[in-house]
Structures are given as C-alpha cells and as structure tokens.
Short mmCIF file of C-alpha atoms and ligand atoms in Angstrom, two decimals:
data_model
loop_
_atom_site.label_atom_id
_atom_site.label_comp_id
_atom_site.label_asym_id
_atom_site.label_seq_id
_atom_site.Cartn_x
_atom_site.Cartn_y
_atom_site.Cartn_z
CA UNK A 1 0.00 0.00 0.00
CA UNK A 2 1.40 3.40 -1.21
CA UNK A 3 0.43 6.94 -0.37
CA UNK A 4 -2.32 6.82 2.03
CA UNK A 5 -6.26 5.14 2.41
CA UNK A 6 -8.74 6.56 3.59
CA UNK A 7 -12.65 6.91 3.11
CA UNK A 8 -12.74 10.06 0.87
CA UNK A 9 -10.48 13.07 0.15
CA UNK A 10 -13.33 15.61 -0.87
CA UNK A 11 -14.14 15.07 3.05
CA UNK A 12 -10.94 17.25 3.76
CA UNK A 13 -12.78 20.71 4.26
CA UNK A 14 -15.47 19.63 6.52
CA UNK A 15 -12.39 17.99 8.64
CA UNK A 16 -10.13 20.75 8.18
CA UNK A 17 -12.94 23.11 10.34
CA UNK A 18 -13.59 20.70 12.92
CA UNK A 19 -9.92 20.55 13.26
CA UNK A 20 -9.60 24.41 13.92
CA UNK A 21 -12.50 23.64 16.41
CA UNK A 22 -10.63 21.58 18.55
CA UNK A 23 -7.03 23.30 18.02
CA UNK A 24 -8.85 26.19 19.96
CA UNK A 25 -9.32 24.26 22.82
CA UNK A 26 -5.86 22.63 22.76
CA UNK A 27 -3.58 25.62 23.87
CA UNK A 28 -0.20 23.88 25.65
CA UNK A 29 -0.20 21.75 22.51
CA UNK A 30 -0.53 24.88 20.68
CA UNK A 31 2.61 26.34 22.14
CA UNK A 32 4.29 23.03 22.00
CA UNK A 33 3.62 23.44 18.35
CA UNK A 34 4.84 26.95 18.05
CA UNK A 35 7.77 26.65 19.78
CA UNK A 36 8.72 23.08 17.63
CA UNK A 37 8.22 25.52 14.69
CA UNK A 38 11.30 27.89 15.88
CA UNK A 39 13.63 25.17 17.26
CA UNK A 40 12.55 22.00 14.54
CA UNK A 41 13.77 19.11 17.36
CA UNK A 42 12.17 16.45 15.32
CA UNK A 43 14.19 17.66 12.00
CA UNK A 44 14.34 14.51 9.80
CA UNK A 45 12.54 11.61 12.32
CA UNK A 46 10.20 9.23 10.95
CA UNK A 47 7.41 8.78 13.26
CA UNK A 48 5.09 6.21 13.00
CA UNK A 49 1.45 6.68 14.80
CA UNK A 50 -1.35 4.55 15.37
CA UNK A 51 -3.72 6.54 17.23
CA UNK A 52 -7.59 7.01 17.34
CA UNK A 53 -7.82 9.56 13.94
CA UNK A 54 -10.17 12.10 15.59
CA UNK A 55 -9.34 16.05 15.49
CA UNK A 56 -7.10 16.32 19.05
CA UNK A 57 -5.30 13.91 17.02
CA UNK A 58 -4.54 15.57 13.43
CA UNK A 59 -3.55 18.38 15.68
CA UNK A 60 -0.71 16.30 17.20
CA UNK A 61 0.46 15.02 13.86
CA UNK A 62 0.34 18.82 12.74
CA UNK A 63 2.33 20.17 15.60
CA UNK A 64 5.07 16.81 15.05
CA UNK A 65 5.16 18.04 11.28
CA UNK A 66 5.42 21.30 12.57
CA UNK A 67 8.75 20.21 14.67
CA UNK A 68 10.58 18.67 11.55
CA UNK A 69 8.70 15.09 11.47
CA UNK A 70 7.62 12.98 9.09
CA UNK A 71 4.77 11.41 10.20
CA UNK A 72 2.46 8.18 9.16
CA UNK A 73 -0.58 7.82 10.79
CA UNK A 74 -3.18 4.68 11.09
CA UNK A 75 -6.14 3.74 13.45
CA UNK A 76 -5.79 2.28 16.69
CA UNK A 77 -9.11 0.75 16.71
CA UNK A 78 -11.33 0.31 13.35
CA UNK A 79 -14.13 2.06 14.49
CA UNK A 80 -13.13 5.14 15.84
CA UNK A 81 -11.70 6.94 12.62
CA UNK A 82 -13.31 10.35 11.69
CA UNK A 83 -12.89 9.84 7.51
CA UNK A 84 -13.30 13.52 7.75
CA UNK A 85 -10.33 14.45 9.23
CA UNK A 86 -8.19 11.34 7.92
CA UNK A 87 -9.11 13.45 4.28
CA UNK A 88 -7.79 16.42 5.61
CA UNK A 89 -4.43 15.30 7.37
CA UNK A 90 -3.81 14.02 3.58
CA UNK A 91 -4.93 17.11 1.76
CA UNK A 92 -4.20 19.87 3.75
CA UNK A 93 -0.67 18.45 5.32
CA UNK A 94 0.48 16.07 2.92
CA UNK A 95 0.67 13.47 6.38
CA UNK A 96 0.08 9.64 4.84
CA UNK A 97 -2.77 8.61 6.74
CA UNK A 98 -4.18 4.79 6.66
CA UNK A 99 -7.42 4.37 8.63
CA UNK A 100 -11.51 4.04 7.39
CA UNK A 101 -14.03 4.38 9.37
CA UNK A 102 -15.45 0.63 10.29
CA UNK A 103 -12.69 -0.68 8.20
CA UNK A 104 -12.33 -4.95 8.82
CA UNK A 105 -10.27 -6.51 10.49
CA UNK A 106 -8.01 -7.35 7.52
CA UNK A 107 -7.81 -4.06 6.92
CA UNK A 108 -7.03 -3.01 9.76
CA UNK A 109 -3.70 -4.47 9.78
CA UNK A 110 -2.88 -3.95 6.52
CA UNK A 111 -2.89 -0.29 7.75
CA UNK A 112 -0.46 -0.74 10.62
CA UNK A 113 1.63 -2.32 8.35
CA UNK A 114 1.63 0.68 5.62
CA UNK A 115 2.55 2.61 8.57
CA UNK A 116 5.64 0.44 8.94
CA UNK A 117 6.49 -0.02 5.52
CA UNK A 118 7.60 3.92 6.08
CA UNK A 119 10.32 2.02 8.36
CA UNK A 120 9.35 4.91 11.65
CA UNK A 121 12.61 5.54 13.90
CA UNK A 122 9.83 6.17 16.83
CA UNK A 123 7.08 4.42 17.36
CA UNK A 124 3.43 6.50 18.78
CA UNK A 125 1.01 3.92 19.93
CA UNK A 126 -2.80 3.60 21.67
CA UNK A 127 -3.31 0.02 22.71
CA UNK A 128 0.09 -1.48 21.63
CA UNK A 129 -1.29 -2.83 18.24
CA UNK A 130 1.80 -1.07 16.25
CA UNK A 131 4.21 -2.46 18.54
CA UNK A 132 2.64 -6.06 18.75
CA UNK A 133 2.90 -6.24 14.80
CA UNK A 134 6.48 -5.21 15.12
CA UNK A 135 7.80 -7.20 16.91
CA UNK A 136 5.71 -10.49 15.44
CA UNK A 137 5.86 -10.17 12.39
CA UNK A 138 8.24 -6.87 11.23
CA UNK A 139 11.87 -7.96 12.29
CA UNK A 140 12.88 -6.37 8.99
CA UNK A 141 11.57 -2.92 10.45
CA UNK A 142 11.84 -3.58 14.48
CA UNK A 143 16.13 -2.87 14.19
CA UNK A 144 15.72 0.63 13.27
CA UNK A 145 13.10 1.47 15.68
CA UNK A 146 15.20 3.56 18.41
CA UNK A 147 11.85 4.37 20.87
CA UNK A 148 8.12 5.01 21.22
CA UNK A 149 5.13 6.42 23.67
CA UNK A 150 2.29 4.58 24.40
CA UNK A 151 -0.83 6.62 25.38
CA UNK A 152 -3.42 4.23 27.22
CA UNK A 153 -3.61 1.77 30.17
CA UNK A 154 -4.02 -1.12 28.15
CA UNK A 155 -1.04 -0.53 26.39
CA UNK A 156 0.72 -0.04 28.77
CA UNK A 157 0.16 -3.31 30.41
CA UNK A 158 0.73 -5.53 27.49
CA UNK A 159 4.45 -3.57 27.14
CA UNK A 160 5.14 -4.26 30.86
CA UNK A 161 4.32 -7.82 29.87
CA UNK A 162 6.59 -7.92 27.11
CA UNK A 163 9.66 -6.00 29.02
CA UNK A 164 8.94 -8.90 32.18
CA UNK A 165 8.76 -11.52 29.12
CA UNK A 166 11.99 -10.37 28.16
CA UNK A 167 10.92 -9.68 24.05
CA UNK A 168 10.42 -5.64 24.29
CA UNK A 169 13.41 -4.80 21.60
CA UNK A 170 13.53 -0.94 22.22
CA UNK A 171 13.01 1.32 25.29
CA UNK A 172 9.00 2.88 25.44
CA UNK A 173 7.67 5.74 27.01
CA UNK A 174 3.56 5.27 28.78
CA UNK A 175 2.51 8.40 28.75
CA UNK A 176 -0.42 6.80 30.38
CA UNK A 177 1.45 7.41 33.65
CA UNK A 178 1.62 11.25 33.57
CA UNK A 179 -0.29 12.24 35.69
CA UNK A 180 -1.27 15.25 33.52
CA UNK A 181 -2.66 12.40 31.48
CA UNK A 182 -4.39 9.75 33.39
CA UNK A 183 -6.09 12.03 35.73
CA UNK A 184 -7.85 13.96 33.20
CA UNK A 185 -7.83 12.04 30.63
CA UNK A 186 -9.24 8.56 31.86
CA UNK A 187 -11.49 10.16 34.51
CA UNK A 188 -13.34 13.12 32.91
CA UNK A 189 -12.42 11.94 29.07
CA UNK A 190 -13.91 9.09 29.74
CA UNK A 191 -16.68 9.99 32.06
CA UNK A 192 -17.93 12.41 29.99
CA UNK A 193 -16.93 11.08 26.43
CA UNK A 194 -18.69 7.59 27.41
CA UNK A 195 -21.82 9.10 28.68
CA UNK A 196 -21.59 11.12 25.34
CA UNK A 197 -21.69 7.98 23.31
CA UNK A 198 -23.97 6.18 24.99
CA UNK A 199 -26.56 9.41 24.72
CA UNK A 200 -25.59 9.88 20.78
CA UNK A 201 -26.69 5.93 20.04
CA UNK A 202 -29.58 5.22 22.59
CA UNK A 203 -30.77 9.07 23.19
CA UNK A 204 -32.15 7.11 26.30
CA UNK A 205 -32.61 9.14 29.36
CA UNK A 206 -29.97 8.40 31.90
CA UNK A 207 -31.97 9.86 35.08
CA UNK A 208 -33.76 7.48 37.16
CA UNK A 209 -31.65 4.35 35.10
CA UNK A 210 -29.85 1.90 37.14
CA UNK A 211 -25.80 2.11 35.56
CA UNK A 212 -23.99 -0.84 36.00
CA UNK A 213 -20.00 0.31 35.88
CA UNK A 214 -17.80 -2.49 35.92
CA UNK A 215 -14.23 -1.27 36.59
CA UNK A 216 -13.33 1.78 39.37
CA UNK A 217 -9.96 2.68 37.87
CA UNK A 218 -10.07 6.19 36.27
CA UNK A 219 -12.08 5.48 33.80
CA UNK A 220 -14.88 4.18 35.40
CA UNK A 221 -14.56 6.77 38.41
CA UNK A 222 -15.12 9.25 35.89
CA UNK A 223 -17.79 7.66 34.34
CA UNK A 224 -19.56 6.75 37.70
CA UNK A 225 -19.22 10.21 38.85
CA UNK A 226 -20.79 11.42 35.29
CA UNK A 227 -23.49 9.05 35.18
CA UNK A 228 -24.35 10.49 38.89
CA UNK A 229 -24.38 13.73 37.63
CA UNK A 230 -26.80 12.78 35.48
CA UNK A 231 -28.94 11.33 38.28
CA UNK A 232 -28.48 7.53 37.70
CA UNK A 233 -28.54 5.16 40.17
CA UNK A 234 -24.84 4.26 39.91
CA UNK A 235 -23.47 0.53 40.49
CA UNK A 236 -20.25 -0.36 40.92
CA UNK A 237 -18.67 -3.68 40.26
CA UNK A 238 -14.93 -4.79 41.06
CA UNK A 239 -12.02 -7.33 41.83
CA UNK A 240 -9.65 -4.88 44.00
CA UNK A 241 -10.96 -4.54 47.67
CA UNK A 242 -9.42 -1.17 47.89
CA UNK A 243 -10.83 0.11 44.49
CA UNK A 244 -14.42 -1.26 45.77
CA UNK A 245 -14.23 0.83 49.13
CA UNK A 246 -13.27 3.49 47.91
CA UNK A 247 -16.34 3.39 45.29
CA UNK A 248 -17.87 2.94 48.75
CA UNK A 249 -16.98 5.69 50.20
CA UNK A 250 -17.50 7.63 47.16
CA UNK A 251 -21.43 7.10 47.83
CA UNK A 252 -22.02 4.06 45.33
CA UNK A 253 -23.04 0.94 45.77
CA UNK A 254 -20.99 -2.13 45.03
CA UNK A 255 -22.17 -5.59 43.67
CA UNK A 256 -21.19 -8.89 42.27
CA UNK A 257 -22.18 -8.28 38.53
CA UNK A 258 -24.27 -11.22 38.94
CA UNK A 259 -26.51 -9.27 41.57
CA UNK A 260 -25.90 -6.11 39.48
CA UNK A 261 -27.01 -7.68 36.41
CA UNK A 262 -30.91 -8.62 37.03
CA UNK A 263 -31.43 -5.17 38.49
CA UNK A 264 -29.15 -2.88 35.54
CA UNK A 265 -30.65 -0.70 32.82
CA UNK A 266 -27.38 0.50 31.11
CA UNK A 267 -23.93 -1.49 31.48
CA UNK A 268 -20.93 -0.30 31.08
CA UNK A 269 -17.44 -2.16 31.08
CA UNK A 270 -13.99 -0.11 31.49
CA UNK A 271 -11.97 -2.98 33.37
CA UNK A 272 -9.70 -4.11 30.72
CA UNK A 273 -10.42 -7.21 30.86
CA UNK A 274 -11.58 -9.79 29.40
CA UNK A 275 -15.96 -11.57 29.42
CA UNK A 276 -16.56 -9.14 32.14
CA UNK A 277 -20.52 -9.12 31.12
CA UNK A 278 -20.83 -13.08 29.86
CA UNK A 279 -23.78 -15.61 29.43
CA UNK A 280 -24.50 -15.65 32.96
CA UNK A 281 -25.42 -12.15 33.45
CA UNK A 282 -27.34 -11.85 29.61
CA UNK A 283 -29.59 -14.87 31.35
CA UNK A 284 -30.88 -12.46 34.25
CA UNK A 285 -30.73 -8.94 32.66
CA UNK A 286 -33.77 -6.96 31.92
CA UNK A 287 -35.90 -6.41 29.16
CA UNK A 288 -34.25 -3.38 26.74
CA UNK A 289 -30.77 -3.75 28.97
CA UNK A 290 -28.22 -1.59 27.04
CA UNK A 291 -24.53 -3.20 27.26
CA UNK A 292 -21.51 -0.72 26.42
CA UNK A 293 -17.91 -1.04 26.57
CA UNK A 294 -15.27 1.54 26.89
CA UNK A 295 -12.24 0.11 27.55
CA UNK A 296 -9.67 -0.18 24.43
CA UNK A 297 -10.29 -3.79 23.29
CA UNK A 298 -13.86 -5.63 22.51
CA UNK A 299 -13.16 -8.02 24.26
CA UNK A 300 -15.35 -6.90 27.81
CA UNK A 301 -18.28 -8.25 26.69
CA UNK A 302 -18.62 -11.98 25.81
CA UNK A 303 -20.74 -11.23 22.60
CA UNK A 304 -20.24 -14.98 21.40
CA UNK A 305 -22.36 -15.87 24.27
CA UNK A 306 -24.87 -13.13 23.82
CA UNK A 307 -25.21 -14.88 20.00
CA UNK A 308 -25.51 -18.38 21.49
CA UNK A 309 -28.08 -17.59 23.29
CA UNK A 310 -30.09 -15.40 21.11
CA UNK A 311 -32.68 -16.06 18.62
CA UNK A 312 -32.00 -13.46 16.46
CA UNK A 313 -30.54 -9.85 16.50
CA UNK A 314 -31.58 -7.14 14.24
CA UNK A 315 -30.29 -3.36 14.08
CA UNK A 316 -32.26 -1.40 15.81
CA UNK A 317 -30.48 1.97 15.69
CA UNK A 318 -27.09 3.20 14.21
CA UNK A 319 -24.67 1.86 16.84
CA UNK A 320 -27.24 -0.36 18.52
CA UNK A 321 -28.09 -4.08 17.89
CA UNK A 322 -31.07 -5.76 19.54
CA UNK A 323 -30.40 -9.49 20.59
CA UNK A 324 -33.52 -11.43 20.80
CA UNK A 325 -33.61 -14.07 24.07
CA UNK A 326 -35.74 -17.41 23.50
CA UNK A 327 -37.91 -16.39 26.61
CA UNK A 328 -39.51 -12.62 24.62
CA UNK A 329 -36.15 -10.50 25.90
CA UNK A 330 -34.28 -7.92 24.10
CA UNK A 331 -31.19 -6.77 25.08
CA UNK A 332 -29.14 -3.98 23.14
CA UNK A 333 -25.68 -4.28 22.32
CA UNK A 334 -23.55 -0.63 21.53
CA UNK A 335 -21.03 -0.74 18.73
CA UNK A 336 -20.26 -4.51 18.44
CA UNK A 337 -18.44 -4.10 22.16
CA UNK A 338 -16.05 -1.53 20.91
CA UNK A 339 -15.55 1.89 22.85
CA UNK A 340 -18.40 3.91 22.54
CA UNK A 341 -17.00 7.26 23.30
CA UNK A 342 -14.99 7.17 19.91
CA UNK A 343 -17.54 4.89 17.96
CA UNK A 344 -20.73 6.89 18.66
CA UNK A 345 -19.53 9.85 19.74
CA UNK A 346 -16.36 11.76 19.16
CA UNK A 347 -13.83 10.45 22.30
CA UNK A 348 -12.67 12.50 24.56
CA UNK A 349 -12.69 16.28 24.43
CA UNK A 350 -9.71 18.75 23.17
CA UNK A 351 -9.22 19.87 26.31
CA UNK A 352 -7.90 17.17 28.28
CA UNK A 353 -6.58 15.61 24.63
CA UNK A 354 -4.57 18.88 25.15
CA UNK A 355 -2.48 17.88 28.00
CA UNK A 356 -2.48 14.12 26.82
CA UNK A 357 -0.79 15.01 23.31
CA UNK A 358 1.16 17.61 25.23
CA UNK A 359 2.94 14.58 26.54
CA UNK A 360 2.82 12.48 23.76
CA UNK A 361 4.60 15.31 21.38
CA UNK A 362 7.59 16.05 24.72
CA UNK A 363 7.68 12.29 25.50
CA UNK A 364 8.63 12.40 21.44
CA UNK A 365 11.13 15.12 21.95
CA UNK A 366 12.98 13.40 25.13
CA UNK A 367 13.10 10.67 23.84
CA UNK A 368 14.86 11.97 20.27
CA UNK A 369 17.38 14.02 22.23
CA UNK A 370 18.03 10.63 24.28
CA UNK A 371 18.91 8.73 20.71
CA UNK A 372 19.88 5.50 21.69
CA UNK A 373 20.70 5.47 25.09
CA UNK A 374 17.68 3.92 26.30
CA UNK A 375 17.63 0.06 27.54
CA UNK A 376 14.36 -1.81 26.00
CA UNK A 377 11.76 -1.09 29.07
CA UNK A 378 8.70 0.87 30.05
CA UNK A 379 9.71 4.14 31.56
CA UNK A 380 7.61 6.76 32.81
CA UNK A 381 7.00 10.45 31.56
CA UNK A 382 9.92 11.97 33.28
CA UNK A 383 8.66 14.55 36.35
CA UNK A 384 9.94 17.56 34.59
CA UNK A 385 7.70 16.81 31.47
CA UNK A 386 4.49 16.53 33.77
CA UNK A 387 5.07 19.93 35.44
CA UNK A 388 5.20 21.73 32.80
CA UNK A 389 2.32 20.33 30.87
CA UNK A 390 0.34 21.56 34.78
CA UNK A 391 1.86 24.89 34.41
CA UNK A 392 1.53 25.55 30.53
CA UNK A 393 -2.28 24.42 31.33
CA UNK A 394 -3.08 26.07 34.63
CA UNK A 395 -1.37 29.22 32.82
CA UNK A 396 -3.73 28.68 29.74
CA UNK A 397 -6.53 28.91 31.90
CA UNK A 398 -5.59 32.09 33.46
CA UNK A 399 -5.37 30.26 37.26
CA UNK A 400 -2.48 31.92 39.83
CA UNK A 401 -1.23 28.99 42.42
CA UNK A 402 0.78 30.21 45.69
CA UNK A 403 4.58 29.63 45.81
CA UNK A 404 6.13 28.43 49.08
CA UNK A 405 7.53 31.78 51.38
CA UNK A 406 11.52 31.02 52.26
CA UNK A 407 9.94 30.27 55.45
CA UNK A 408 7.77 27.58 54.77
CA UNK A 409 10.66 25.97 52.60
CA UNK A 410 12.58 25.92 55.86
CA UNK A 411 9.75 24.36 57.60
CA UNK A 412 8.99 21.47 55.15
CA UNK A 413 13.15 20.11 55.54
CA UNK A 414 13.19 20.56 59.12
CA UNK A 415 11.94 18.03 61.99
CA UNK A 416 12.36 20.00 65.17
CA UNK A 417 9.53 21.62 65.45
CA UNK A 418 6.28 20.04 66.93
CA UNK A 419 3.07 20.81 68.72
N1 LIG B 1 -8.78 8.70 23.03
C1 LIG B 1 -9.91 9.09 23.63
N2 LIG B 1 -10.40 10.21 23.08
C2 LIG B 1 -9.54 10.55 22.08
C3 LIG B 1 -9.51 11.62 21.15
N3 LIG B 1 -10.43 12.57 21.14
N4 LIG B 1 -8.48 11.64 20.28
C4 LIG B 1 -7.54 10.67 20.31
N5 LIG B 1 -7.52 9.66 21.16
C5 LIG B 1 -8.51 9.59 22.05
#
C-alpha cells in the first residue's frame, strides 16, 4: 500500500474546520507546536502513529510536522476513525494517513503495516497494536526502531508484559502514567466522552436508570461520577478490595455483577479485561438492557455468548443491535463491544486531549534528544515533562497557584519543630 487510504479526500474541508474547532481548545499543545516551529527538534525523524484519527489527534500530527517530522498515521481501533479528518491530514498536510471508518479486520492491519512499511525511527502507539505487529511479524523494520510512547492503560500493560517476558526490543515511554494524562484524561475523558456515546446511540434518558459500571480505575470513576451527575442510580462492580471501598466511600453501591445484572438498565465495562458481562449475566438482565464497553479492546463483553443464546438480532439503531432471548427478551448491544465514546460519539474532548498530546509530542522530543541510550523497558513520563504540561495548562486557563515563602521551605526540611 502506497500513499495513504482513507474513506474520501473531498471530506478534507469539513475535517479541516472541525480541526480548527478543537485546536482552539488545545492551547499547551498549541505552544508546543509553536515553539517546535522555531527550534525543529524532530528535523528529519520518521514517526510512526497509530492513534484514534479524531481532530485532538490531526492536531498532534500537525504540531510533530510542525517540529521537523515525518509522520504516518493509522487507526488504533477500526471504528473510531473520523474519515473527515483522515481526508484532511492528507490534503491539507500532505501526512500519509491509513485508517476508514469501520474498516475490517483485515484491513485493519494492513494499515499498521503501511505505517511500517515507512520504516518509523519512533514508534506512537494507543493500545500497543503497532508495537505487537512489530515485533511479530516486522523484524525487517523492528532494528531501526530507536523508541516510542504509548498513550493508554491497556497498552501499557501488554508492554510491561513484554519488558517482564523479556521480548520488548527498544526502550518505550507510557505516557499513560503522567499524571497530567491519566487524571484527566481517563477520569473526565472518559466519564464524559462515554456518557456522550452512549446518549448519541440510545438518546435514552440516563436519570432514574440503574448504571452498571464495571471497573473503578479512572475510567470508570469518571464515568460513575458522570453518570451520577446525570442522576443515575450508579453501580459499581470490582475485583480490588481497595478500588471497591473506595467506590464505597464515594457514595455508590458495590455488587457482584451477577446481583448487578438482574437489576441494571445500562452497562458499562472499562476494566480491561476480558468476558466481564458473559452468558451468565445476559440470562438475568432486563428487558431493553443496554450493554456498552469503553475500555480499548472488545473483548469486555462476551458477545459470542450473547449470540448463542439469542434467537435473532436485528439493528435497531445506528450503533445499537437488539439481541432477541428465547424467553420474549431484548437486550441492546452498543457498537459490536467496541468503545463507545470514539464509535458513537467523538472520544474525549480537546481539552484534556490537550495535555495528553502535550505529553505524547515532549515524551517524542525526550526521547529523540536521548537517541539510543535507552535500555528496551517501560519508563515513565519523566517529572519535569508533567510539570510543565500543569503549568503551561493552569497558565492557559488564566489560574495563579501560591509559591512556598523562604519560610515555609525551611519548615517542610526541618523536623524539630512540633506541637
Ligand atoms: N482517546 C480518547 N479520546 C480521544 C480523542 N479525542 N483523540 C484521540 N484519542 C482519544
């Protein structure tokens, strides 16, 4: 595959002003961008992406280009693609983007590995799909890879498996671990992104609705604290004991999915996991249940089961497929499993995308000014990196914070003084 794939280029205008949309609301990437312009730190690196293609990202790959980069870009899930932007990354900025909207599976792949064909010296990934392939199936490629970020939780825990495993070939940054990312990012990304896709496909009223979250990590903290907000009953399922008080204490209750399921309008799964919502919980749910997922992989739901036992399943709405149970029950499954925040609605907003990518694009510049230095493993975002994407933000949002008096500096390194 040559040049680039994507739905349709005549989409590029319509992409190009949703772009600008977002870019507004992306302002430390903005001077990331600006500055890469004056000082080019990326001159002359290949860098090869596979991201969700949504407008917080075409702003990235802009602001990379902008630093000296050549950049290829393909999907990191084959649902979440916005064809309009993918047009106008390849009209507008001459980037070689390889990603469709609902592309197969087949497809799919044969996008990462366009992406790699380009032979990238730095690897950008979301899930660890582009690293995966690499390292299976690209040795030709995988020796001239010197690094790469990773952007999500799942990733990240499939690289730590592969550094413990002993196979990781070259040293990767998770910018999952930022704090500037995960905090914002998973929790009100996600809480309100999900909510947002779940609203877009259904346009079911959430108040008054029992919401099954399985998962308390940030992602479903956010998303139980959204769904609150939106006055649903909020249910919280778990495995960690310390995850499940502290959903607790946060005011929600906490069930065994197989109590939560009989009593559950709208399910949600952000566990990253695997048949977190199987057979025996389709058995009991209700009548017009609504099952969602929105961690990275489809793999949450058991929808094999939810086949086996059905009748029959019909669409019923765009994103929404009604199973039929033997005994008269429907139950609704949202975008074949995948994550609904980037399949029905648009993922997570620019803002917090901001200070994501603002990691992703310094992660990319530490790590090119480190060249080969770098022993295959999982680091994390260095502290110094995190600060500043805080301060660039706070300072974007016109908020003052205190400094410490010489005094109080004192204070904090001393031990003599008491009550
Ligand atoms: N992941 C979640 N939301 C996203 C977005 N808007 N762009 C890129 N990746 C995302």
């Amino acid at each position: 595959m040559t040049g680039h794939d994507v739905r349709d280029v005549a989409l590029a205008d319509h992409g190009a002003m949703r772009m600008e949309w977002a870019e507004r609301d992306m302002p430390v990437l903005r001077s990331i961008r600006e500055r890469f312009g004056r000082e080019k730190p990326l001159k002359g690196v290949r860098v090869g992406a596979c991201l969700h293609v949504t407008t917080e990202t075409a702003n990235l790959m802009v602001a990379l280009q902008t630093g000296g980069a050549d950049v290829f870009l393909c999907a990191s899930n084959p649902l979440s693609t916005q064809d309009d932007v993918a047009a106008c990354l390849v009209e507008r900025f001459d980037i070689p983007v390889f990603a469709i909207k609902g592309e197969d599976s087949q497809t799919y792949y044969s996008h990462i590995q366009a992406v790699l064909d380009a032979g990238p010296q730095f690897t950008m990934d979301d899930g660890a799909d582009l690293v995966n392939t690499l390292h299976t199936e690209r040795s030709d490629v995988l020796h001239q890879v010197w690094a790469g970020t990773e952007e999500t939780t799942t990733g990240v825990v499939r690289l730590r498996s592969m550094a413990t495993a002993g196979v990781l070939r070259y040293p990767i940054v998770a910018v999952n671990e930022a704090l500037t990312k995960h905090l914002f990012d998973n929790r009100y990304g996600t809480g309100q992104s999900t909510l947002d896709g779940i609203i877009r496909a259904t346009n079911l009223l959430v108040a008054g609705r029992v919401v099954v979250v399985a998962g308390y990590g940030w992602c479903g903290r956010g998303l139980a604290m959204r769904a609150k907000g939106h006055g649903a009953d909020v249910v919280v399922t778990e495995i960690d004991p310390l995850k499940a008080l502290e959903a607790v204490m946060d005011g929600f209750r906490v069930l065994p999915m197989a109590q939560a399921a009989p009593i559950g309008d709208i399910f949600v799964t952000a566990t990253g996991d695997l048949n977190v919502v199987r057979g025996e919980h389709f058995r009991v749910m209700k009548d017009g249940a609504v099952v969602a997922n929105t961690g990275h992989f489809n793999v949450e739901i058991d929808i094999p089961a939810l086949e086996a036992l059905a009748s029959s399943h019909r669409t019923v709405r765009d994103f929404v497929e009604e199973y039929q149970m033997a005994d008269g029950r429907g139950i609704n499954l949202l975008a074949d499993g995948r994550l609904i925040n980037l399949a029905a609605a648009e993922g997570h907003p620019a803002s917090v995308m901001d200070m994501s990518f603002a990691n992703q694009a310094l992660s990319l510049e530490y790590l090119v000014g480190e060249g080969r230095s770098l022993a295959p493993q999982v680091y994390d975002v260095p502290q110094a990196i995190d600060q500043q994407v805080a301060q660039l933000k706070l300072a974007a949002l016109g908020v003052g914070i205190d400094e410490l008096t010489p005094e109080q500096v004192e204070y904090l390194k001393g031990w003599q003084q008491g009550t």
